[in-house]
Amino acid sequence: MAIDTVERFLAALSPHHREEVQRRPREEQERLAGAWEAELLKDTDLDTLDELSPPVAESEAAARVVKGLFD
């Protein structure tokens, strides 16, 4: 069974940010997950990191997406 984009995004977040995002409405979670996927696709530095460690690349992209939301 495939994990949906929101679940993958939540898994890539730090525990603190994951809790914060989970408190938000599903629509906002989906918007953030979409921004996360776009970040993964557009950043060529993440492509190289993704080849070395996919979870690290996903976490880096997730951190970029939520950076301004909670700081």
mmCIF file of C-alpha atoms in Angstrom:
data_model
loop_
_atom_site.group_PDB
_atom_site.id
_atom_site.type_symbol
_atom_site.label_atom_id
_atom_site.label_comp_id
_atom_site.label_asym_id
_atom_site.label_seq_id
_atom_site.Cartn_x
_atom_site.Cartn_y
_atom_site.Cartn_z
ATOM 1 C CA MET A 1 0.000 0.000 0.000
ATOM 2 C CA ALA A 2 1.421 3.356 -1.037
ATOM 3 C CA ILE A 3 1.917 6.041 1.554
ATOM 4 C CA ASP A 4 0.215 9.271 0.518
ATOM 5 C CA THR A 5 2.181 12.477 0.070
ATOM 6 C CA VAL A 6 1.027 14.010 3.357
ATOM 7 C CA GLU A 7 2.150 10.955 5.308
ATOM 8 C CA ARG A 8 5.545 10.982 3.559
ATOM 9 C CA PHE A 9 5.894 14.704 4.257
ATOM 10 C CA LEU A 10 5.004 14.240 7.923
ATOM 11 C CA ALA A 11 7.536 11.416 8.219
ATOM 12 C CA ALA A 12 10.248 13.693 6.805
ATOM 13 C CA LEU A 13 9.641 16.415 9.403
ATOM 14 C CA SER A 14 11.324 16.713 12.771
ATOM 15 C CA PRO A 15 9.091 15.472 15.614
ATOM 16 C CA HIS A 16 8.330 19.025 16.768
ATOM 17 C CA HIS A 17 7.354 20.260 13.307
ATOM 18 C CA ARG A 18 5.397 17.063 12.634
ATOM 19 C CA GLU A 19 3.208 17.717 15.682
ATOM 20 C CA GLU A 20 2.656 21.314 14.604
ATOM 21 C CA VAL A 21 1.670 20.349 11.047
ATOM 22 C CA GLN A 22 -0.645 17.584 12.281
ATOM 23 C CA ARG A 23 -2.605 20.203 14.268
ATOM 24 C CA ARG A 24 -3.363 22.116 11.091
ATOM 25 C CA PRO A 25 -6.354 21.412 8.821
ATOM 26 C CA ARG A 26 -5.950 18.620 6.275
ATOM 27 C CA GLU A 27 -6.131 21.126 3.416
ATOM 28 C CA GLU A 28 -3.124 23.010 4.768
ATOM 29 C CA GLN A 29 -1.245 19.746 5.329
ATOM 30 C CA GLU A 30 -1.903 18.860 1.683
ATOM 31 C CA ARG A 31 -0.704 22.288 0.533
ATOM 32 C CA LEU A 32 2.499 21.949 2.552
ATOM 33 C CA ALA A 33 3.055 18.413 1.251
ATOM 34 C CA GLY A 34 2.646 19.702 -2.305
ATOM 35 C CA ALA A 35 5.200 22.437 -1.627
ATOM 36 C CA TRP A 36 7.524 19.773 -0.210
ATOM 37 C CA GLU A 37 7.254 17.664 -3.362
ATOM 38 C CA ALA A 38 7.915 20.751 -5.500
ATOM 39 C CA GLU A 39 10.986 21.537 -3.385
ATOM 40 C CA LEU A 40 12.287 18.005 -3.913
ATOM 41 C CA LEU A 41 11.809 18.310 -7.672
ATOM 42 C CA LYS A 42 13.267 21.775 -8.215
ATOM 43 C CA ASP A 43 16.397 21.680 -6.040
ATOM 44 C CA THR A 44 19.302 20.079 -7.878
ATOM 45 C CA ASP A 45 21.414 19.977 -4.703
ATOM 46 C CA LEU A 46 18.794 17.713 -3.183
ATOM 47 C CA ASP A 47 19.085 15.420 -6.203
ATOM 48 C CA THR A 48 22.696 14.710 -5.318
ATOM 49 C CA LEU A 49 21.861 14.301 -1.649
ATOM 50 C CA ASP A 50 18.935 12.076 -2.588
ATOM 51 C CA GLU A 51 21.325 9.686 -4.334
ATOM 52 C CA LEU A 52 23.424 9.470 -1.172
ATOM 53 C CA SER A 53 20.644 9.467 1.414
ATOM 54 C CA PRO A 54 17.017 9.828 0.329
ATOM 55 C CA PRO A 55 15.704 10.355 3.899
ATOM 56 C CA VAL A 56 18.163 13.199 4.485
ATOM 57 C CA ALA A 57 17.130 14.911 1.252
ATOM 58 C CA GLU A 58 13.449 14.559 2.152
ATOM 59 C CA SER A 59 14.063 15.954 5.645
ATOM 60 C CA GLU A 60 16.042 18.902 4.263
ATOM 61 C CA ALA A 61 13.239 19.756 1.827
ATOM 62 C CA ALA A 62 10.614 19.416 4.580
ATOM 63 C CA ALA A 63 12.595 21.729 6.850
ATOM 64 C CA ARG A 64 12.739 24.333 4.068
ATOM 65 C CA VAL A 65 8.978 24.183 3.528
ATOM 66 C CA VAL A 66 8.091 24.766 7.196
ATOM 67 C CA LYS A 67 10.987 27.093 8.033
ATOM 68 C CA GLY A 68 8.948 30.281 8.173
ATOM 69 C CA LEU A 69 5.815 28.751 9.642
ATOM 70 C CA PHE A 70 7.032 27.939 13.123
ATOM 71 C CA ASP A 71 10.106 30.062 13.757
#
